[in-house]
Coordinates of C-alpha atoms and ligand atoms in Angstrom, one line a residue:
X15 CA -53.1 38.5 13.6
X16 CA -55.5 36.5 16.4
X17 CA -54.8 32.8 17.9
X18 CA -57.7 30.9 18.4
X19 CA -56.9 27.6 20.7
X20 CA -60.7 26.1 20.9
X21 CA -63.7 27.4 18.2
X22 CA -66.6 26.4 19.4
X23 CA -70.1 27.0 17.4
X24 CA -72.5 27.1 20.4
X25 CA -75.8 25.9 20.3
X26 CA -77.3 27.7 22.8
X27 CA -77.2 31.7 24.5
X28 CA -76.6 29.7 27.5
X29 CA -74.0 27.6 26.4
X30 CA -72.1 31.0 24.7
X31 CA -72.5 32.6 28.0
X32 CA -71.2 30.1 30.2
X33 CA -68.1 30.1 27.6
X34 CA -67.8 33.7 28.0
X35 CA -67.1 34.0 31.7
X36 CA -63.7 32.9 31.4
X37 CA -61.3 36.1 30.7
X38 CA -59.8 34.3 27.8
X39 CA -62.8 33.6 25.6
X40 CA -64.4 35.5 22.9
X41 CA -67.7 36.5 21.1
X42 CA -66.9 36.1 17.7
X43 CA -69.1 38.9 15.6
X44 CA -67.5 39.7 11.9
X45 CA -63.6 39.2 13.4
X46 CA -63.2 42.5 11.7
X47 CA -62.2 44.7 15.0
X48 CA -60.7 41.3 16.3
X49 CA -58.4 40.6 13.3
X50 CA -56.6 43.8 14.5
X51 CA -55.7 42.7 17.5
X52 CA -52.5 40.0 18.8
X53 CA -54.2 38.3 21.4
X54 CA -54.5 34.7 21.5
X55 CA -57.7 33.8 22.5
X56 CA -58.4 30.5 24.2
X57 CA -62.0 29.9 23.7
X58 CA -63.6 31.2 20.7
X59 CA -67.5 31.6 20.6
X60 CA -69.3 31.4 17.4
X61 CA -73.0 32.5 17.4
X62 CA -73.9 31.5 14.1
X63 CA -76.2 28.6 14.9
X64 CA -78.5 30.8 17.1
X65 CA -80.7 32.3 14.2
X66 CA -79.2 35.8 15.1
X67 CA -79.3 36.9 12.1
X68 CA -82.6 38.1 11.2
X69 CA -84.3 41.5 11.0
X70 CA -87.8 41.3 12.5
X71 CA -90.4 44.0 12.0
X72 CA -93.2 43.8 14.5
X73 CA -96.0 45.6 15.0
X74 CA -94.0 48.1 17.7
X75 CA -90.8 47.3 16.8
X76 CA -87.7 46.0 14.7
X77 CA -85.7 43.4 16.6
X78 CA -81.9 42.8 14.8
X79 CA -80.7 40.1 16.0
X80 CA -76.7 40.4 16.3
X81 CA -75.3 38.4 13.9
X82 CA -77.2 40.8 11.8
X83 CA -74.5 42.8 9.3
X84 CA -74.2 46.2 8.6
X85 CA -75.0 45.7 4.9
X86 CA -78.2 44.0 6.1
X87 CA -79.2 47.3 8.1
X88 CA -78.4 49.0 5.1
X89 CA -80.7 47.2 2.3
X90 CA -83.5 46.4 4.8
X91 CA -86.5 47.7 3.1
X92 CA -88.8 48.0 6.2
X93 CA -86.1 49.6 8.2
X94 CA -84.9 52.2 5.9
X95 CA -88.5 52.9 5.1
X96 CA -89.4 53.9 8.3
X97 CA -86.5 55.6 9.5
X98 CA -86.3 57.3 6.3
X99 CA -82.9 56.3 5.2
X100 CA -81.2 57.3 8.4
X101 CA -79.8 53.7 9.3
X102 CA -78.8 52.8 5.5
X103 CA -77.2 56.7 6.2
X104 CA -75.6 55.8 9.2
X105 CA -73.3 52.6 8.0
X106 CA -72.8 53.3 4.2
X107 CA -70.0 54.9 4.6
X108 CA -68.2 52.4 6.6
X109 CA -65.2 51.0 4.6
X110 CA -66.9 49.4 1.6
X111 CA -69.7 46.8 0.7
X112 CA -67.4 43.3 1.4
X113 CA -66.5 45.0 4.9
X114 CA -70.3 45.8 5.7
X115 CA -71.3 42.2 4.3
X116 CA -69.1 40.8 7.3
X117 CA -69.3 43.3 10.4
X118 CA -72.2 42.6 12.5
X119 CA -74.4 44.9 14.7
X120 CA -73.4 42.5 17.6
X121 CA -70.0 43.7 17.5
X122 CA -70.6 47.1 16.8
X123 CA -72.9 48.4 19.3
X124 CA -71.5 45.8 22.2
X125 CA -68.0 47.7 21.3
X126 CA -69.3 50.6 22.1
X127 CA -66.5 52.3 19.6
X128 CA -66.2 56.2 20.1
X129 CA -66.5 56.4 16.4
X130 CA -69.5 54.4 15.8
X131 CA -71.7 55.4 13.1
X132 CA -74.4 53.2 14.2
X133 CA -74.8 53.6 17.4
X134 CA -74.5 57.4 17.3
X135 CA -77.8 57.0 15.2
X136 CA -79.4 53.9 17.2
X137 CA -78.7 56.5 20.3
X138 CA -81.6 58.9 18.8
X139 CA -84.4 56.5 18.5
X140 CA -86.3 54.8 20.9
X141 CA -83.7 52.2 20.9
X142 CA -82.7 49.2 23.2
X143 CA -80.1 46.3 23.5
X144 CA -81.3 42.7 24.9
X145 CA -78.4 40.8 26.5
X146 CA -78.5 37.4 27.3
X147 CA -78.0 38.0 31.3
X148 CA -78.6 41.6 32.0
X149 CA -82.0 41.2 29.9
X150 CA -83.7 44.7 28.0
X151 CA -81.3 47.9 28.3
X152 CA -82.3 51.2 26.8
X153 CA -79.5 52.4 24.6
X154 CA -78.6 55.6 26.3
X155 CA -78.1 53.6 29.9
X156 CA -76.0 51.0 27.8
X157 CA -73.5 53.4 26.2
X158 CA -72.0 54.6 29.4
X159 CA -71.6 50.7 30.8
X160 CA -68.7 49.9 31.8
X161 CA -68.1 46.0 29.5
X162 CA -68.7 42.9 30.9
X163 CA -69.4 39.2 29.6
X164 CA -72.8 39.4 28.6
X165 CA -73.3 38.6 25.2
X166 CA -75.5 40.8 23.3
X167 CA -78.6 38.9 21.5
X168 CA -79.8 42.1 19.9
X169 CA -81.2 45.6 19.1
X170 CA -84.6 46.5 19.6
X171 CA -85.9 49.7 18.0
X172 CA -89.4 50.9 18.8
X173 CA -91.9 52.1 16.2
X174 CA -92.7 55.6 17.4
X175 CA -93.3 57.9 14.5
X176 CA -90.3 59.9 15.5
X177 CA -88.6 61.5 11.9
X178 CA -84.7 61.1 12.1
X179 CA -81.7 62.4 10.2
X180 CA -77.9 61.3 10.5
X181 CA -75.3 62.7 8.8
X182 CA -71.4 62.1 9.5
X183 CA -68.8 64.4 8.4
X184 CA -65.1 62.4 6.9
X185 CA -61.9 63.9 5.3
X186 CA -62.0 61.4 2.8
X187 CA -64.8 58.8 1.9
X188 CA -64.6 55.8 4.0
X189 CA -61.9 57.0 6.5
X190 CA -63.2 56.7 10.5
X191 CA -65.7 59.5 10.7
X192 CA -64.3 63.2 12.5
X193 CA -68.1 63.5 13.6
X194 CA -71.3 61.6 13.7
X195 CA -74.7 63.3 14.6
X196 CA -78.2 62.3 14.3
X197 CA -81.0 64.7 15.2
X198 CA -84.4 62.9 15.9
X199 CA -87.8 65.4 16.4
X200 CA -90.3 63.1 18.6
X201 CA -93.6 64.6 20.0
X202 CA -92.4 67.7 18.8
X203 CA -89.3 67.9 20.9
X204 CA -86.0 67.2 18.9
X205 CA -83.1 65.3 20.4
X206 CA -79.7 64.8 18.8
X207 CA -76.9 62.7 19.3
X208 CA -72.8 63.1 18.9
X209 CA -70.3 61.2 18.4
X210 CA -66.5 60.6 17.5
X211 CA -65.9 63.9 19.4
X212 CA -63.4 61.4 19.7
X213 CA -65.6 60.0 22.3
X214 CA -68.4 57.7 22.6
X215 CA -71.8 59.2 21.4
X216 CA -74.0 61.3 23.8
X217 CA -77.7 62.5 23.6
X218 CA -78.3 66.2 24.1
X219 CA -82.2 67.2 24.7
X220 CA -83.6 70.3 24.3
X221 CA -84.2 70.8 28.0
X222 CA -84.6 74.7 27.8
X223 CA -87.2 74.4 24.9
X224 CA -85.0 76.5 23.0
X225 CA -86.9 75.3 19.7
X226 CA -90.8 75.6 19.0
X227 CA -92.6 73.0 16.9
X228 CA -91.3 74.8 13.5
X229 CA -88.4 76.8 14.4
X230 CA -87.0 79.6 13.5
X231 CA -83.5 79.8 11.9
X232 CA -82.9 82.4 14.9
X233 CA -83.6 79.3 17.2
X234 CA -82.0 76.7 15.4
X235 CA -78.9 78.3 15.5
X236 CA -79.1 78.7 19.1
X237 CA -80.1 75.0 19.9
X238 CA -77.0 73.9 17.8
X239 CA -74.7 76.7 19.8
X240 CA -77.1 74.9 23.1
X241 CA -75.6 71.4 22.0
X242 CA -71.9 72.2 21.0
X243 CA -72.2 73.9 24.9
X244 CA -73.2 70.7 26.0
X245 CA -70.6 68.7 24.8
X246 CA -67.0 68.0 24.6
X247 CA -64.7 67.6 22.4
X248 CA -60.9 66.2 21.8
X249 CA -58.6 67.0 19.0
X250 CA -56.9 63.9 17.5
X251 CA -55.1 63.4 14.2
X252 CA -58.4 63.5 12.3
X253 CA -59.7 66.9 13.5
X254 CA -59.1 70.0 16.4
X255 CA -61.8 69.8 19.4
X256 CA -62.4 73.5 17.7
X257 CA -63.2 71.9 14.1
X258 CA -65.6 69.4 15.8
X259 CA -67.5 72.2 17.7
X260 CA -67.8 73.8 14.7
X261 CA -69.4 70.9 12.9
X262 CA -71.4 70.2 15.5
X263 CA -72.9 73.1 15.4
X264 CA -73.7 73.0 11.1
X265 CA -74.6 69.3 11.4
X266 CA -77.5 69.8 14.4
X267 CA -79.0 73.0 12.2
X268 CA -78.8 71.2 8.5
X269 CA -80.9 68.0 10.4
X270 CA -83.0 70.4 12.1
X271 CA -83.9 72.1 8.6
X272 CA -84.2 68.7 6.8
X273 CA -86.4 67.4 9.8
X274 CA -88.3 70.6 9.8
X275 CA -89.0 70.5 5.6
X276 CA -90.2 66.6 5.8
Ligands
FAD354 C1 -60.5 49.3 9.4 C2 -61.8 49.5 10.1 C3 -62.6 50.7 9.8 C4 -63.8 50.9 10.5 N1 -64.5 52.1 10.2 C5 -65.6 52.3 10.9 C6 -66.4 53.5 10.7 O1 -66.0 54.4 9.9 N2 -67.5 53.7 11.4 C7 -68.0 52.8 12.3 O2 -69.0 53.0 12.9 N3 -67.3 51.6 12.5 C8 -66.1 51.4 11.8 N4 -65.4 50.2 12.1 C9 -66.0 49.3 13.1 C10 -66.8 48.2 12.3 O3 -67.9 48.8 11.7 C11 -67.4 47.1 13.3 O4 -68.1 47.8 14.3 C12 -66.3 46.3 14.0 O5 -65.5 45.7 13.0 C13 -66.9 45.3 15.0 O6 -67.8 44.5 14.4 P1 -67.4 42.9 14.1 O7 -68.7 42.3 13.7 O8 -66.3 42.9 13.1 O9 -67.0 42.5 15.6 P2 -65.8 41.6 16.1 O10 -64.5 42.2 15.6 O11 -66.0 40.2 15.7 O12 -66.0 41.8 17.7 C14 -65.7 43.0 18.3 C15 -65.9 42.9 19.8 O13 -67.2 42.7 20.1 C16 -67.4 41.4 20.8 N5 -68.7 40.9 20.4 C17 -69.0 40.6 19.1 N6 -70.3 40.2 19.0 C18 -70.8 40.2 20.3 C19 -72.0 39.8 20.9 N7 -73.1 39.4 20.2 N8 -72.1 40.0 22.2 C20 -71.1 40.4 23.0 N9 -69.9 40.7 22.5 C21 -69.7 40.6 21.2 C22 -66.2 40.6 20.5 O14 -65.9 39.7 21.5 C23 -65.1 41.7 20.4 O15 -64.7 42.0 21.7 C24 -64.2 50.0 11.5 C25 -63.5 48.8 11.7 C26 -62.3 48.6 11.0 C27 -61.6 47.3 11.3

């Protein structure tokens, strides 16, 4: 259990961010992650006012704002359209529905959690976050900052054709995931990302052209032995580091098939 001293519904970005320079105030997403926690928390800062909780699709791009919920990524028509299912994919597996309806993509993606779900798959598109100070951030330079008190308005995902597939391997439905990978084929070159190795998700490109434009199994194989090489792995109580290489390894060449037969 959390203490709050001071909630404060803000009626500005401005206002939240002034707030949040002080080391004992809080963005307030779902409270899900926060419940878990003991802190007491001085300064409390609600976004809810801010309209941040909308899914735009524009002409180039969707925009999700960050009081957006998982459930809403989920069941967004337009999204799950054009990426093929691979968001709704990416969070349905997260605890249950009530959970989903109440953890936001603010709070996931500014987390940065090793385990994340969505931002291993936000990682392979063309993705982007928009904070408030530190303006638009491509998701790949963002998942290796170190955190500050920005606050994170929201997610911008480009339209560029690219097909995408993320799967997530669990011991038991709903647990924390022991792996997360999507694999994304984009002007013909395919990219995948990793995560829960226990760590934070990472994007491995096919640098040495190790795949043509319809591969071989010969050469999928090697690609997914190319991006198990290229990345580590830690043993925890969910999984060995040897377990996760493994399933690395199946997950990047079943994507690359499904990718391949779309
Ligand atoms: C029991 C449990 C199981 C889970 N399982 C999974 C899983 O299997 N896969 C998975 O991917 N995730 C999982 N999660 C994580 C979950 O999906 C959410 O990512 C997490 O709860 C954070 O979202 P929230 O909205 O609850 O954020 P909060 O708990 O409200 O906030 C989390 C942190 O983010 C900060 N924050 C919130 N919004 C912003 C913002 N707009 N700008 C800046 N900072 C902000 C807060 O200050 C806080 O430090 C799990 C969480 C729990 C509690």
């Amino acid at each position: 259990m959390f203490t709050i001293k001071k909630y404060v519904v803000v009626d500005s970005l401005e206002e939240a961010y002034e707030l949040n320079q002080s080391r004992k105030a809080n963005v307030l997403g779902g409270l899900l992650w926060m419940k878990m926690g003991k802190k007491t928390i001085q300064t409390a800062i609600d976004l809810s006012n801010l309209g941040l909780d909308k899914i735009e699709e524009k002409e180039d791009c969707f925009e999700i704002g960050a009081m957006v919920t998982l459930r809403d990524l989920e069941t967004h028509e337009g999204l799950n359209k054009y990426f093929r299912g691979a968001i709704k994919n990416s969070v349905k597996s997260i605890v249950g529905v009530q959970f989903r309806n109440s953890a936001t993509v603010g709070g996931s993606i500014f987390s940065r959690f090793g385990f994340s779900d969505p931002l291993t798959c936000f990682l392979a598109l063309d993705s982007y976050v928009k904070l408030y100070k530190g303006g638009i951030i491509p998701m790949k330079e963002f998942v290796d900052m170190p955190y500050d008190n920005d606050i994170l308005e929201k997610v911008i995902i480009k339209k560029d054709g690219r097909k995408i597939v993320y799967t997530s391997h669990r011991n038991i439905s709903t647990d924390f995931p022991v792996l997360t990978c999507a694999v994304a084929k984009v002007d013909k070159k395919f990219e995948v990302a990793v995560g829960a190795r226990p760590q934070r998700a990472a994007l491995v490109l096919d640098e040495e052209n190790i795949l043509s434009e319809n591969p071989t199994a010969d050469e999928i194989q090697k690609f997914a032995d190319y991006v198990a090489s290229k990345l580590v792995f830690g043993s925890n109580m969910r999984a060995s580091k040897e377990f996760r290489s493994h399933l690395c390894k199946v997950l990047v060449r079943r994507s690359i098939n499904e990718i391949g037969g779309m």
